[in-house]
Short mmCIF file of C-alpha atoms in Angstrom, two decimals:
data_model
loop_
_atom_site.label_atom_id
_atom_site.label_comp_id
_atom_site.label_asym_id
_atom_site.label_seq_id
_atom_site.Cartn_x
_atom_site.Cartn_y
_atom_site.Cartn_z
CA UNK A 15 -36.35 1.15 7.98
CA UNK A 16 -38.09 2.04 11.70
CA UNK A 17 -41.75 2.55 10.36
CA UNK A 18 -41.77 0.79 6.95
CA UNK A 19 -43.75 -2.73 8.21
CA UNK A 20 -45.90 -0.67 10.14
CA UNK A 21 -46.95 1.72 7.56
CA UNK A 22 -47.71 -0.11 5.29
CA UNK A 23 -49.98 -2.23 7.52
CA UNK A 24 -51.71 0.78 8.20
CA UNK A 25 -52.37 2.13 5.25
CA UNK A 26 -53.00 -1.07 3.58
CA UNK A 27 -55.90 -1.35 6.40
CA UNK A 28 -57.29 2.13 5.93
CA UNK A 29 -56.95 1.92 2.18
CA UNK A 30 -58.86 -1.50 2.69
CA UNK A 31 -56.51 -3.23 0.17
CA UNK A 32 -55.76 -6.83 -0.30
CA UNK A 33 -52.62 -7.43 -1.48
CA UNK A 34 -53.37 -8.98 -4.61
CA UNK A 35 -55.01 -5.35 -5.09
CA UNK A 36 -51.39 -3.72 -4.30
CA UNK A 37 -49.75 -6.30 -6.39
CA UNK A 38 -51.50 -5.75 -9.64
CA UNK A 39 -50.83 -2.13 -9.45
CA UNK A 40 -47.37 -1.83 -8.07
CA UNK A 41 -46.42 -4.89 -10.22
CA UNK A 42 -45.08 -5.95 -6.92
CA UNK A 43 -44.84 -9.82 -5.77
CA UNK A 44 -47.71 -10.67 -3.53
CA UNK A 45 -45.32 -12.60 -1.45
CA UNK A 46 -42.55 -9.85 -0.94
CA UNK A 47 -46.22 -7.80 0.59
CA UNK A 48 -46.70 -10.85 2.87
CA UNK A 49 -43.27 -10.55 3.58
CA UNK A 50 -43.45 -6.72 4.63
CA UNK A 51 -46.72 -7.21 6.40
CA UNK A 52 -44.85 -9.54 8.78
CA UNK A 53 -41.75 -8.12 9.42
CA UNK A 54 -39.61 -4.97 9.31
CA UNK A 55 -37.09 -6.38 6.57
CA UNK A 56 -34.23 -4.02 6.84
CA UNK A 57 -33.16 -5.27 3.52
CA UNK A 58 -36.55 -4.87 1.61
CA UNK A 59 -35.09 -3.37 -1.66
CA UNK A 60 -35.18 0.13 -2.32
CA UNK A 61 -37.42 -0.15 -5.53
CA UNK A 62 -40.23 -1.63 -3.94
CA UNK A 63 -40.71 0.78 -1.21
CA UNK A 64 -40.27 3.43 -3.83
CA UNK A 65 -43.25 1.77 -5.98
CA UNK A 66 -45.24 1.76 -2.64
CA UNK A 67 -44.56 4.60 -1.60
CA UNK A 68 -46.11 6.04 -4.39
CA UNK A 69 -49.02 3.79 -4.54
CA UNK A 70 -49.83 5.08 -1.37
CA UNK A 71 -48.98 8.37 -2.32
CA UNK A 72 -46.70 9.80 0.73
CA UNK A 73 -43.43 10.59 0.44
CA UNK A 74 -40.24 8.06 0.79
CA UNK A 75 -39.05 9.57 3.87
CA UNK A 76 -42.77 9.33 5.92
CA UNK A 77 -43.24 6.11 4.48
CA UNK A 78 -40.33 5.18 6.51
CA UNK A 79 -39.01 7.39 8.97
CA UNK A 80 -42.60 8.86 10.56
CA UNK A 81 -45.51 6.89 12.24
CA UNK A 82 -48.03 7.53 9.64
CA UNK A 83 -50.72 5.98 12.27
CA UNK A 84 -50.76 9.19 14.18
CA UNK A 85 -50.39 11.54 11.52
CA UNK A 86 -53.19 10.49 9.84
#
């Protein structure tokens, strides 16, 4: 997944989210976020990047496969 760690970095940042924020409405784990703010874990599970993907409202393949950070 080339771009999802930073992605979501960056639009964490620019949203100006915590992750407890993203947790309560993703119903994601806080610590799978910490997890995907520190590293590009090519076996995050499809389901959460589709909840986040959402959340931040972009599409599945930009969250992953485009560098959001200059499209922005």
């Amino acid at each position: 997944m080339m771009y999802l760690q930073k992605n979501f970095n960056y639009l964490k940042f620019r949203g100006d989210l915590s992750f407890r924020k993203i947790a309560k409405e993703t119903g994601i784990n806080t610590n799978t976020l910490q997890i995907l703010s520190k590293k590009n874990d090519e076996n995050m599970r499809i389901e959460v990047v589709l909840k986040l993907a959402d959340f931040f409202q972009v599409s599945l393949d930009e969250f992953v496969k485009k560098d959001l950070t200059t499209n922005f």
